[in-house]
PDB file of C-alpha atoms in Angstrom:
ATOM      1  CA  MET A   1      12.379  -6.198  -9.436  1.00 65.00           C
ATOM      2  CA  ASN A   2      10.885  -4.672 -12.569  1.00 67.00           C
ATOM      3  CA  ASN A   3      10.312  -0.979 -11.966  1.00 84.00           C
ATOM      4  CA  GLU A   4       8.476  -0.262 -15.237  1.00 93.00           C
ATOM      5  CA  LYS A   5       4.941   1.086 -15.271  1.00 96.00           C
ATOM      6  CA  LEU A   6       2.412  -1.718 -15.701  1.00 96.00           C
ATOM      7  CA  SER A   7      -0.300  -1.528 -18.337  1.00 95.00           C
ATOM      8  CA  PRO A   8      -3.875  -0.990 -17.117  1.00 95.00           C
ATOM      9  CA  ALA A   9      -4.691  -4.589 -18.107  1.00 97.00           C
ATOM     10  CA  SER A  10      -1.757  -5.919 -16.062  1.00 96.00           C
ATOM     11  CA  VAL A  11      -2.738  -3.804 -13.058  1.00 97.00           C
ATOM     12  CA  ASN A  12      -6.321  -5.061 -13.199  1.00 96.00           C
ATOM     13  CA  LYS A  13      -5.192  -8.685 -13.538  1.00 97.00           C
ATOM     14  CA  LYS A  14      -2.788  -8.432 -10.587  1.00 97.00           C
ATOM     15  CA  LEU A  15      -5.361  -6.549  -8.520  1.00 97.00           C
ATOM     16  CA  LEU A  16      -7.712  -9.540  -8.738  1.00 96.00           C
ATOM     17  CA  LYS A  17      -5.164 -11.541  -6.721  1.00 95.00           C
ATOM     18  CA  LEU A  18      -4.506  -8.814  -4.118  1.00 96.00           C
ATOM     19  CA  GLU A  19      -7.117  -8.865  -1.387  1.00 95.00           C
ATOM     20  CA  HIS A  20      -8.447  -5.634   0.158  1.00 97.00           C
ATOM     21  CA  TRP A  21      -6.804  -3.278  -2.354  1.00 98.00           C
ATOM     22  CA  CYS A  22      -8.500  -1.293  -5.090  1.00 97.00           C
ATOM     23  CA  LEU A  23      -7.577   1.205  -7.759  1.00 97.00           C
ATOM     24  CA  SER A  24      -8.093   4.858  -6.847  1.00 96.00           C
ATOM     25  CA  ASP A  25      -6.784   7.777  -8.895  1.00 94.00           C
ATOM     26  CA  ASN A  26      -4.371   5.420 -10.727  1.00 94.00           C
ATOM     27  CA  LYS A  27      -2.869   4.205  -7.442  1.00 97.00           C
ATOM     28  CA  LEU A  28      -3.284   1.073  -5.360  1.00 98.00           C
ATOM     29  CA  GLN A  29      -5.397   2.033  -2.365  1.00 98.00           C
ATOM     30  CA  ARG A  30      -6.370   0.427   0.910  1.00 98.00           C
ATOM     31  CA  ALA A  31      -8.290   1.836   3.878  1.00 98.00           C
ATOM     32  CA  LEU A  32      -7.946   0.289   7.315  1.00 98.00           C
ATOM     33  CA  VAL A  33      -9.689   0.844  10.642  1.00 98.00           C
ATOM     34  CA  PHE A  34      -8.026  -0.122  13.920  1.00 98.00           C
ATOM     35  CA  ALA A  35      -9.260  -0.252  17.513  1.00 98.00           C
ATOM     36  CA  ASP A  36      -7.604   3.051  18.421  1.00 98.00           C
ATOM     37  CA  PHE A  37      -4.848   5.514  17.555  1.00 98.00           C
ATOM     38  CA  ILE A  38      -2.073   3.482  19.192  1.00 98.00           C
ATOM     39  CA  GLU A  39      -2.914   0.398  17.125  1.00 98.00           C
ATOM     40  CA  ALA A  40      -3.061   2.471  13.924  1.00 98.00           C
ATOM     41  CA  PHE A  41       0.232   4.193  14.688  1.00 97.00           C
ATOM     42  CA  GLY A  42       1.910   0.891  15.561  1.00 98.00           C
ATOM     43  CA  PHE A  43       0.815  -0.512  12.211  1.00 98.00           C
ATOM     44  CA  MET A  44       2.167   2.545  10.414  1.00 98.00           C
ATOM     45  CA  SER A  45       5.507   2.115  12.212  1.00 98.00           C
ATOM     46  CA  ARG A  46       5.754  -1.489  11.018  1.00 98.00           C
ATOM     47  CA  VAL A  47       4.907  -0.428   7.445  1.00 98.00           C
ATOM     48  CA  ALA A  48       7.480   2.368   7.658  1.00 98.00           C
ATOM     49  CA  LEU A  49      10.223  -0.158   8.462  1.00 97.00           C
ATOM     50  CA  LEU A  50       9.146  -2.353   5.530  1.00 96.00           C
ATOM     51  CA  ALA A  51       8.957   0.601   3.164  1.00 96.00           C
ATOM     52  CA  GLU A  52      12.379   1.875   4.184  1.00 97.00           C
ATOM     53  CA  ALA A  53      13.939  -1.569   3.670  1.00 96.00           C
ATOM     54  CA  MET A  54      12.383  -1.670   0.183  1.00 95.00           C
ATOM     55  CA  ASN A  55      13.249   1.985  -0.502  1.00 94.00           C
ATOM     56  CA  HIS A  56       9.657   2.427  -1.606  1.00 94.00           C
ATOM     57  CA  HIS A  57       7.479   4.736   0.442  1.00 95.00           C
ATOM     58  CA  PRO A  58       3.686   4.976   0.523  1.00 97.00           C
ATOM     59  CA  GLU A  59       1.486   8.014   0.355  1.00 97.00           C
ATOM     60  CA  TRP A  60      -0.718   7.706   3.411  1.00 97.00           C
ATOM     61  CA  SER A  61      -2.809   9.474   5.970  1.00 97.00           C
ATOM     62  CA  ASN A  62      -3.883   8.747   9.513  1.00 98.00           C
ATOM     63  CA  VAL A  63      -6.833  10.157  11.422  1.00 98.00           C
ATOM     64  CA  TYR A  64      -7.199   8.628  14.877  1.00 98.00           C
ATOM     65  CA  ASN A  65      -7.883   4.922  14.171  1.00 98.00           C
ATOM     66  CA  ARG A  66      -8.060   5.134  10.354  1.00 98.00           C
ATOM     67  CA  VAL A  67      -5.164   4.687   7.948  1.00 98.00           C
ATOM     68  CA  GLU A  68      -5.376   5.163   4.180  1.00 98.00           C
ATOM     69  CA  ILE A  69      -2.529   3.936   1.999  1.00 98.00           C
ATOM     70  CA  TYR A  70      -1.847   4.813  -1.642  1.00 98.00           C
ATOM     71  CA  LEU A  71       0.903   3.112  -3.632  1.00 98.00           C
ATOM     72  CA  THR A  72       2.407   4.264  -6.899  1.00 97.00           C
ATOM     73  CA  THR A  73       5.931   4.521  -8.287  1.00 96.00           C
ATOM     74  CA  HIS A  74       6.487   8.179  -9.039  1.00 92.00           C
ATOM     75  CA  ASP A  75       9.691   7.581 -11.030  1.00 92.00           C
ATOM     76  CA  ALA A  76       7.783   5.258 -13.382  1.00 93.00           C
ATOM     77  CA  GLY A  77       4.691   7.455 -13.586  1.00 93.00           C
ATOM     78  CA  GLY A  78       2.317   4.768 -12.362  1.00 96.00           C
ATOM     79  CA  ILE A  79       1.899   1.392 -10.710  1.00 97.00           C
ATOM     80  CA  THR A  80       4.778  -1.094 -10.915  1.00 97.00           C
ATOM     81  CA  GLU A  81       5.648  -4.538  -9.557  1.00 96.00           C
ATOM     82  CA  LEU A  82       7.222  -2.731  -6.590  1.00 96.00           C
ATOM     83  CA  ASP A  83       3.825  -1.354  -5.571  1.00 97.00           C
ATOM     84  CA  PHE A  84       2.278  -4.805  -5.675  1.00 97.00           C
ATOM     85  CA  ALA A  85       5.203  -6.232  -3.684  1.00 97.00           C
ATOM     86  CA  LEU A  86       4.784  -3.615  -0.950  1.00 97.00           C
ATOM     87  CA  ALA A  87       1.002  -4.107  -0.893  1.00 98.00           C
ATOM     88  CA  GLY A  88       1.516  -7.847  -0.475  1.00 97.00           C
ATOM     89  CA  ARG A  89       3.941  -7.301   2.397  1.00 97.00           C
ATOM     90  CA  ILE A  90       1.500  -4.902   4.059  1.00 98.00           C
ATOM     91  CA  ASN A  91      -1.169  -7.592   3.808  1.00 98.00           C
ATOM     92  CA  GLY A  92       1.337  -9.984   5.376  1.00 96.00           C
ATOM     93  CA  LEU A  93       1.777  -7.655   8.360  1.00 96.00           C
ATOM     94  CA  LEU A  94      -1.962  -7.996   8.892  1.00 95.00           C
ATOM     95  CA  GLY A  95      -1.816 -11.783   8.687  1.00 92.00           C
ATOM     96  CA  GLU A  96      -3.564 -11.896   5.316  1.00 90.00           C
TER      97      GLU A  96
END
C-alpha cells in the first residue's frame, strides 16, 4: 500500500467517499457514541486488533461511552492511503 502523504486535493476527494469521517487538524477524525462504557471499550478492542494487524495505530480517546479516533501517518507527515484503509475497516466493524 502506498505510504506517501496524499495531497490536500486527494484527501478531500477520498473523504467524499468515506462516510462519517471528517478532516480535523490535518487528520481523519471520527467521533462515536455507544450505549455504555462496555460497548465503547469492546469496539476499541476490535479496532486495536485491526490496527495491530495493519501495523497502523490510531490516536484516540475514550470517555465513558464516547470514542474519538484520529488517523494520520506520522512517518509520512500526513494522511496516506493507509489511513483511509484503516478508516474503511473501522466503518466495516460498525456494519457501514
